[in-house]
PDB file of C-alpha atoms and ligand atoms in Angstrom:
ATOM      1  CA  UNK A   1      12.074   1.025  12.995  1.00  0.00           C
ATOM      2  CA  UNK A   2      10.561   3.165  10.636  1.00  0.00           C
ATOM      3  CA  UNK A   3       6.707   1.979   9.228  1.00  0.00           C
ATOM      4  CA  UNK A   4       5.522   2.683   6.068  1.00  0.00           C
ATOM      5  CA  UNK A   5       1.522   2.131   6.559  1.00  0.00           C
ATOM      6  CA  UNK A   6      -0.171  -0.289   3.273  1.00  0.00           C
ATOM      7  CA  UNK A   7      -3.562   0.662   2.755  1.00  0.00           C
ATOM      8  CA  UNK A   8      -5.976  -0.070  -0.031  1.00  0.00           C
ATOM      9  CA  UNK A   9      -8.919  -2.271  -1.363  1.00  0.00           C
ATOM     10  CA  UNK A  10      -9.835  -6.096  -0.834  1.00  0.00           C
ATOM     11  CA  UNK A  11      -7.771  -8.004  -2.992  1.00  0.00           C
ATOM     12  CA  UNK A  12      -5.569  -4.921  -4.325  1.00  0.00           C
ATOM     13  CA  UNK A  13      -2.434  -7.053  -3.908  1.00  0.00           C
ATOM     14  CA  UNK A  14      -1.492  -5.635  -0.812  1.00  0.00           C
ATOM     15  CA  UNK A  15      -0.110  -8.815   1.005  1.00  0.00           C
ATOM     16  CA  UNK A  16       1.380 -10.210  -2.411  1.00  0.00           C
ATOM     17  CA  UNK A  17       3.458  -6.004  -2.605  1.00  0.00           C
ATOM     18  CA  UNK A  18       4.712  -6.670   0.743  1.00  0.00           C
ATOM     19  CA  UNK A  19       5.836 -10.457   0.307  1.00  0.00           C
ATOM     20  CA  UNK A  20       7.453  -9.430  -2.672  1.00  0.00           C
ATOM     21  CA  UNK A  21       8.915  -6.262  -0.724  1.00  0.00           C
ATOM     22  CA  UNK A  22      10.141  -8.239   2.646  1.00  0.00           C
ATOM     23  CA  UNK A  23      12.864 -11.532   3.229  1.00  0.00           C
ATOM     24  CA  UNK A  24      10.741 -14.163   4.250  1.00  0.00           C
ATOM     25  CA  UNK A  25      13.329 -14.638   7.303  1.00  0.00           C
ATOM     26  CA  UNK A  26      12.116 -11.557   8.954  1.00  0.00           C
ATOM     27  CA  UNK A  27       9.809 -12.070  12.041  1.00  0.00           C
ATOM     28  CA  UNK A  28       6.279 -11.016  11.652  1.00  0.00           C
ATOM     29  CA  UNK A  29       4.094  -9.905  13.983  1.00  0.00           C
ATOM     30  CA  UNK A  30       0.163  -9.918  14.030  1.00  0.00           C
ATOM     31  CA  UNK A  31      -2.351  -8.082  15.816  1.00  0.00           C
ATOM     32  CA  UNK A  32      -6.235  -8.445  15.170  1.00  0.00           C
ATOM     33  CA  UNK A  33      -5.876  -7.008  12.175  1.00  0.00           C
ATOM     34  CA  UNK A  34      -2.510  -5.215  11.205  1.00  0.00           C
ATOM     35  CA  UNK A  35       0.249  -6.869  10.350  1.00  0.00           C
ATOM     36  CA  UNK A  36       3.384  -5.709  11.383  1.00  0.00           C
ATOM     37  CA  UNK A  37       6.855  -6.322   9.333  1.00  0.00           C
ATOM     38  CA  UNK A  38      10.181  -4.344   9.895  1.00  0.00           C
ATOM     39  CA  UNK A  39       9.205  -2.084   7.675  1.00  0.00           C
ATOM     40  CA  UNK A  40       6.166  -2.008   6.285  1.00  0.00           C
ATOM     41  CA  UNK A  41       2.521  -2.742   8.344  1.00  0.00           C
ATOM     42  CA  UNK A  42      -0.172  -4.219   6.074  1.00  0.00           C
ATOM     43  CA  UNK A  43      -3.493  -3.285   7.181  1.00  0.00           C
ATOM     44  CA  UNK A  44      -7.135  -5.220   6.354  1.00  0.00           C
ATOM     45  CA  UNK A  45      -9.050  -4.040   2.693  1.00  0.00           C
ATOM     46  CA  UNK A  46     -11.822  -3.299   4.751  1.00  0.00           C
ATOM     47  CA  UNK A  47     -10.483  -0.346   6.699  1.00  0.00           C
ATOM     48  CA  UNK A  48     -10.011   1.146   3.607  1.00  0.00           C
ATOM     49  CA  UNK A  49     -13.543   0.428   2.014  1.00  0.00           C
ATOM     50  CA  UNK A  50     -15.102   1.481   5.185  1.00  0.00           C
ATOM     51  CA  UNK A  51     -15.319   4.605   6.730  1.00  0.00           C
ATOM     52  CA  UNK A  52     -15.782   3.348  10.321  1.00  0.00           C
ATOM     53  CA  UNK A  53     -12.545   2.469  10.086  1.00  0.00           C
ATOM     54  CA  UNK A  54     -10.992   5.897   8.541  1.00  0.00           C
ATOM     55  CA  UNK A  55     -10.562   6.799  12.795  1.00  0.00           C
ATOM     56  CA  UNK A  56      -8.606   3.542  13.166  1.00  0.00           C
ATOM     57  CA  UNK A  57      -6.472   4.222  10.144  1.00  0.00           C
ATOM     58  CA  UNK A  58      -5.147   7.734  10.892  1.00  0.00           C
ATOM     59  CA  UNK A  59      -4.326   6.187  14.461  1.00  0.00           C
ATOM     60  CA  UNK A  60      -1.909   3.884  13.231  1.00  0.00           C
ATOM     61  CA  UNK A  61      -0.225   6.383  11.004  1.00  0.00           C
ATOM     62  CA  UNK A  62       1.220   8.354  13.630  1.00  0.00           C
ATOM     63  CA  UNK A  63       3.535   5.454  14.529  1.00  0.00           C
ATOM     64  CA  UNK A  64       4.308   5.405  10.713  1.00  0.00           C
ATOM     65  CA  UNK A  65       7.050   7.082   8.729  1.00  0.00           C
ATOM     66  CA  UNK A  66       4.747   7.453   5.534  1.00  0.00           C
ATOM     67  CA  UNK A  67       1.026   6.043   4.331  1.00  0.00           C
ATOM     68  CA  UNK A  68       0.924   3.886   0.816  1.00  0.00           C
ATOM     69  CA  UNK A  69      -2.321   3.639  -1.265  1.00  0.00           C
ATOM     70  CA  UNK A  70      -2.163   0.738  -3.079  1.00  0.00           C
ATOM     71  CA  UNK A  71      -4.336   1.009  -6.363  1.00  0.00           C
ATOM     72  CA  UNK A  72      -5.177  -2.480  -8.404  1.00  0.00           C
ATOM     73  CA  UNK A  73      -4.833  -1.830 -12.256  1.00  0.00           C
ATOM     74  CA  UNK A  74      -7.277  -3.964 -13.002  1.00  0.00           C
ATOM     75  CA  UNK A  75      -9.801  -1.770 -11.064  1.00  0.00           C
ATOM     76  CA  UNK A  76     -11.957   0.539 -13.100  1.00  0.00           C
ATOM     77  CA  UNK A  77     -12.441   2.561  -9.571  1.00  0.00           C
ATOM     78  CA  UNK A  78     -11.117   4.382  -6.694  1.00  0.00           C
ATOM     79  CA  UNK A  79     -10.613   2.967  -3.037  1.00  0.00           C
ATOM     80  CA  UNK A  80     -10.012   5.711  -1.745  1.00  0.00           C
ATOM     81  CA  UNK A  81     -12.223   9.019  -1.424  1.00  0.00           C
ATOM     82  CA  UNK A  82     -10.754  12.372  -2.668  1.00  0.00           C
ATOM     83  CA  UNK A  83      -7.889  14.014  -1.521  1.00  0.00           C
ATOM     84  CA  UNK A  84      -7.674  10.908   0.974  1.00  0.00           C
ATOM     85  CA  UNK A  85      -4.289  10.958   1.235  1.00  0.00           C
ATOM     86  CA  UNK A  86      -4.245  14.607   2.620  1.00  0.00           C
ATOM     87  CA  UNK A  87      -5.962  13.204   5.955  1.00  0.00           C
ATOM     88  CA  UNK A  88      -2.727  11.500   7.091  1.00  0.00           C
ATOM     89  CA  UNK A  89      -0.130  12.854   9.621  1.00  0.00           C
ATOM     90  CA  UNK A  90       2.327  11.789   7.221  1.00  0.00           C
ATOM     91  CA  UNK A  91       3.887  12.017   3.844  1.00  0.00           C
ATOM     92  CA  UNK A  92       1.846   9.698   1.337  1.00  0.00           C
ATOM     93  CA  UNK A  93       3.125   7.749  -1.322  1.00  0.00           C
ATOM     94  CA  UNK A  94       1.376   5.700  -3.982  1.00  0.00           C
ATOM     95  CA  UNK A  95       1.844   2.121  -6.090  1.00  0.00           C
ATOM     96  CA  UNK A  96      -0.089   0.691  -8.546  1.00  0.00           C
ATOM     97  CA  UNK A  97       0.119  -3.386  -8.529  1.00  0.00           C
ATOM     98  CA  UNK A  98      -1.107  -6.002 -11.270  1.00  0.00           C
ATOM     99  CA  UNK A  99       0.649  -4.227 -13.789  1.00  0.00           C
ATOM    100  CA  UNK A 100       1.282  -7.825 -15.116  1.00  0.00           C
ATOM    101  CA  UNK A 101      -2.128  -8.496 -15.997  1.00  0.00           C
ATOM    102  CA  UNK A 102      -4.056  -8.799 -18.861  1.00  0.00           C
ATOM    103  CA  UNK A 103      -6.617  -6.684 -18.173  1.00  0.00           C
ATOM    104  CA  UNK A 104      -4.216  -4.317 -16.340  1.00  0.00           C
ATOM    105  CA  UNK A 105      -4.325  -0.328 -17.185  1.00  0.00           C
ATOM    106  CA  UNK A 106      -1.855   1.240 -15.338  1.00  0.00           C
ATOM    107  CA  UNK A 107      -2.319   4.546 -16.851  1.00  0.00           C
ATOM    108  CA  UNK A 108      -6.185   4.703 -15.785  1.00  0.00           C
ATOM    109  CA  UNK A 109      -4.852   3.357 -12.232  1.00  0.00           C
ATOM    110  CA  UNK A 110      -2.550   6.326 -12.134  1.00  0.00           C
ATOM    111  CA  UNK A 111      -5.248   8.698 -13.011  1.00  0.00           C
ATOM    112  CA  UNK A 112      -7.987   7.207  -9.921  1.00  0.00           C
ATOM    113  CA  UNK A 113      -4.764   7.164  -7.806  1.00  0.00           C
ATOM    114  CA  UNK A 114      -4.153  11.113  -8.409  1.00  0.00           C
ATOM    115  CA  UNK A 115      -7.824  11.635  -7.435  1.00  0.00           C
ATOM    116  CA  UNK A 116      -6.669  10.469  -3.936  1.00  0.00           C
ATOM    117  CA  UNK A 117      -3.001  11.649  -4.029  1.00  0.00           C
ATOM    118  CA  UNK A 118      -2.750  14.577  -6.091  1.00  0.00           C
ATOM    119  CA  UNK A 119       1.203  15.152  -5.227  1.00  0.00           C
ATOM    120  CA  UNK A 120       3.293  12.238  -3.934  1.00  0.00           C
ATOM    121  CA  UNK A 121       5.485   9.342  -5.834  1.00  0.00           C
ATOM    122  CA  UNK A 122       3.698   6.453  -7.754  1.00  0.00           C
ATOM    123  CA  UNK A 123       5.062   3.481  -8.434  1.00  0.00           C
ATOM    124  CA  UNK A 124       3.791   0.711 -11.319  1.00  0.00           C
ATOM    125  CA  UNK A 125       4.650  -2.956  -9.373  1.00  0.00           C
ATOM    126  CA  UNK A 126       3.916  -6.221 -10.270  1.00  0.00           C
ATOM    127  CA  UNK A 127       4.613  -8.806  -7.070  1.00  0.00           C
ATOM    128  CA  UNK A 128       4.456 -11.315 -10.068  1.00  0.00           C
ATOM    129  CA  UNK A 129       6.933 -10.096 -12.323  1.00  0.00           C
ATOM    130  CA  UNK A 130       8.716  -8.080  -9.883  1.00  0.00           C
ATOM    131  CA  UNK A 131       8.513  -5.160 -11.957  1.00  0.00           C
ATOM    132  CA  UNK A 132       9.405  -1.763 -10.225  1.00  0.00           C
ATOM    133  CA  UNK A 133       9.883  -4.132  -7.066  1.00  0.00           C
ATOM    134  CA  UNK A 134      14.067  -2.717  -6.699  1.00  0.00           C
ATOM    135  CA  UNK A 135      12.298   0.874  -7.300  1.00  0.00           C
ATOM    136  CA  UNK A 136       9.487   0.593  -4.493  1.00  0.00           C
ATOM    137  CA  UNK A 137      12.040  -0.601  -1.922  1.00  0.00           C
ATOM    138  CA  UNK A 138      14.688   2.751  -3.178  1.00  0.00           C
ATOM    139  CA  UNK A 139      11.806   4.662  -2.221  1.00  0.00           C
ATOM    140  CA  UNK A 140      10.835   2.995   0.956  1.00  0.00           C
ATOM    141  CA  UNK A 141      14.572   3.521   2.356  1.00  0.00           C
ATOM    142  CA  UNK A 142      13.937   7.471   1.202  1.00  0.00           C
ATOM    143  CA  UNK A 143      11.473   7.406   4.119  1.00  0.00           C
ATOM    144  CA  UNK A 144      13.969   5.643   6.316  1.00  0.00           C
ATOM    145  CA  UNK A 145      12.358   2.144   6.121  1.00  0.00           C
ATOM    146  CA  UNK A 146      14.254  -0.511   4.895  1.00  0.00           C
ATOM    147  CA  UNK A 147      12.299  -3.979   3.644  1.00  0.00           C
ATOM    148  CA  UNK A 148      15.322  -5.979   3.383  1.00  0.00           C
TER     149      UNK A 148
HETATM  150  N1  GDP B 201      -1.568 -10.896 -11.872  1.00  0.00           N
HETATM  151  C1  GDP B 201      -1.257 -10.505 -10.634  1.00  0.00           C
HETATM  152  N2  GDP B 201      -2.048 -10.858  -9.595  1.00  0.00           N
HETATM  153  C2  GDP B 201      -1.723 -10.431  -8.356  1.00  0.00           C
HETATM  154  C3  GDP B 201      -0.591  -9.620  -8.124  1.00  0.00           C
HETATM  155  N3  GDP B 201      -0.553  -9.324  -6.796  1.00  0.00           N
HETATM  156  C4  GDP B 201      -1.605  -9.936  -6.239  1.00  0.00           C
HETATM  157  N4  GDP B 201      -2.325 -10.613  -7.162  1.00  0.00           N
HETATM  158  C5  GDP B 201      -3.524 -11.430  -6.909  1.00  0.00           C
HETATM  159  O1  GDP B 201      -4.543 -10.588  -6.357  1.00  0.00           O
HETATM  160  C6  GDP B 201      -5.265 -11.283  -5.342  1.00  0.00           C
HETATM  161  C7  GDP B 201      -5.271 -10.504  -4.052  1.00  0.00           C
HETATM  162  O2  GDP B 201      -3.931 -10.363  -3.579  1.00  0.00           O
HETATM  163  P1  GDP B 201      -3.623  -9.985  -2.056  1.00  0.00           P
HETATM  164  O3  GDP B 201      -2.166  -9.703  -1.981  1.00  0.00           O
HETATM  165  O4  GDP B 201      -4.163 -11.012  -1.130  1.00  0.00           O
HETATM  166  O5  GDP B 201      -4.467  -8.636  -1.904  1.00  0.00           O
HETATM  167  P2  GDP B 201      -4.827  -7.795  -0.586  1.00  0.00           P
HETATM  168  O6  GDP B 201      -6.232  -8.168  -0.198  1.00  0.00           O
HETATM  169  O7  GDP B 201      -4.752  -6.360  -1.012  1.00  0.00           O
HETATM  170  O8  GDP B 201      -3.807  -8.111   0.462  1.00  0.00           O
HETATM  171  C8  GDP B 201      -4.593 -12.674  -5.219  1.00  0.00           C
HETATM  172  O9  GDP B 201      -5.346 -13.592  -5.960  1.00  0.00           O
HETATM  173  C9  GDP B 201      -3.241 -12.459  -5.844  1.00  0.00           C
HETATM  174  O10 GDP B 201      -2.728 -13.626  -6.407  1.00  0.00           O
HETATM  175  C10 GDP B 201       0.255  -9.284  -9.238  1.00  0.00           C
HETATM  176  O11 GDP B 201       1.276  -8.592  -9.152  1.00  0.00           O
HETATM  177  N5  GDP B 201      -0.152  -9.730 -10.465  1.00  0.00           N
HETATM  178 MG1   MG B 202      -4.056  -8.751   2.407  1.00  0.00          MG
END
């Protein structure tokens, strides 16, 4: 099965994008740190806010079919460095989550995401509202991955 890689901040919504993504039925399975579904893998905040884990990042993209930088739209800043999403193997796409939120601004989200991944698909989600939830798995399937 084809991967798509979930990277991004501490508390971006990460977890909440792929619950709302996945059936609950599927099986689940956890290493130390990533967390593998049938098709998506949810990695740890951390190796995104730290660059000793950059190594251990690109690593696991090679199994995967595409990388996704998740960007908070509550956040006033970047996770990711510049052109991040050019270090990758692998096609990267991009979602924005919290778009629900009262202090969400998904058009300044869009902008720090660009910073990171100036060419690529965004998508606005909410794992709340489900908002752009039906468009995020249409584009996961474009990279062969199906969530459900
Ligand atoms: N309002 C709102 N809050 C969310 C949404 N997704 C996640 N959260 C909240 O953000 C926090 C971090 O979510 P989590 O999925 O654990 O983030 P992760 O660290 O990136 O995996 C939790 O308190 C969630 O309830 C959303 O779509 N809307
Ligand atoms: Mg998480």
């Amino acid at each position: 099965m084809r991967r798509i890689m979930v990277i991004g901040a501490v508390g971006t919504g990460k977890s909440s994008l792929i619950r709302a993504l996945t059936d609950a039925k599927q099986q689940v399975v956890k290493t130390q740190s990533l967390v593998y579904y049938d098709a998506l893998i949810d990695t740890p905040g951390e190796y995104t806010e730290n660059p000793l884990f950059y190594r251990s990042l690109m690593a696991t993209s090679h199994q995967a079919a595409a990388v996704l930088l998740v960007q908070d739209a509550t956040r006033d800043r970047n996770a990711f460095p510049p052109g991040f999403a050019g270090g990758f193997p692998v096609p990267a796409i991009g979602a924005v989550t919290k778009i629900d939120h009262p202090d969400a601004n998904p058009e300044r989200a869009i902008g720090l995401l660009r910073q990171a991944l100036p060419a690529g698909d965004i998508v606005l989600t909410s794992a709340l509202s489900r908002t752009g939830i039906d468009e995020m798995q249409q584009m996961l399937s474009r990279y062969g991955s199906e969530a459900k």
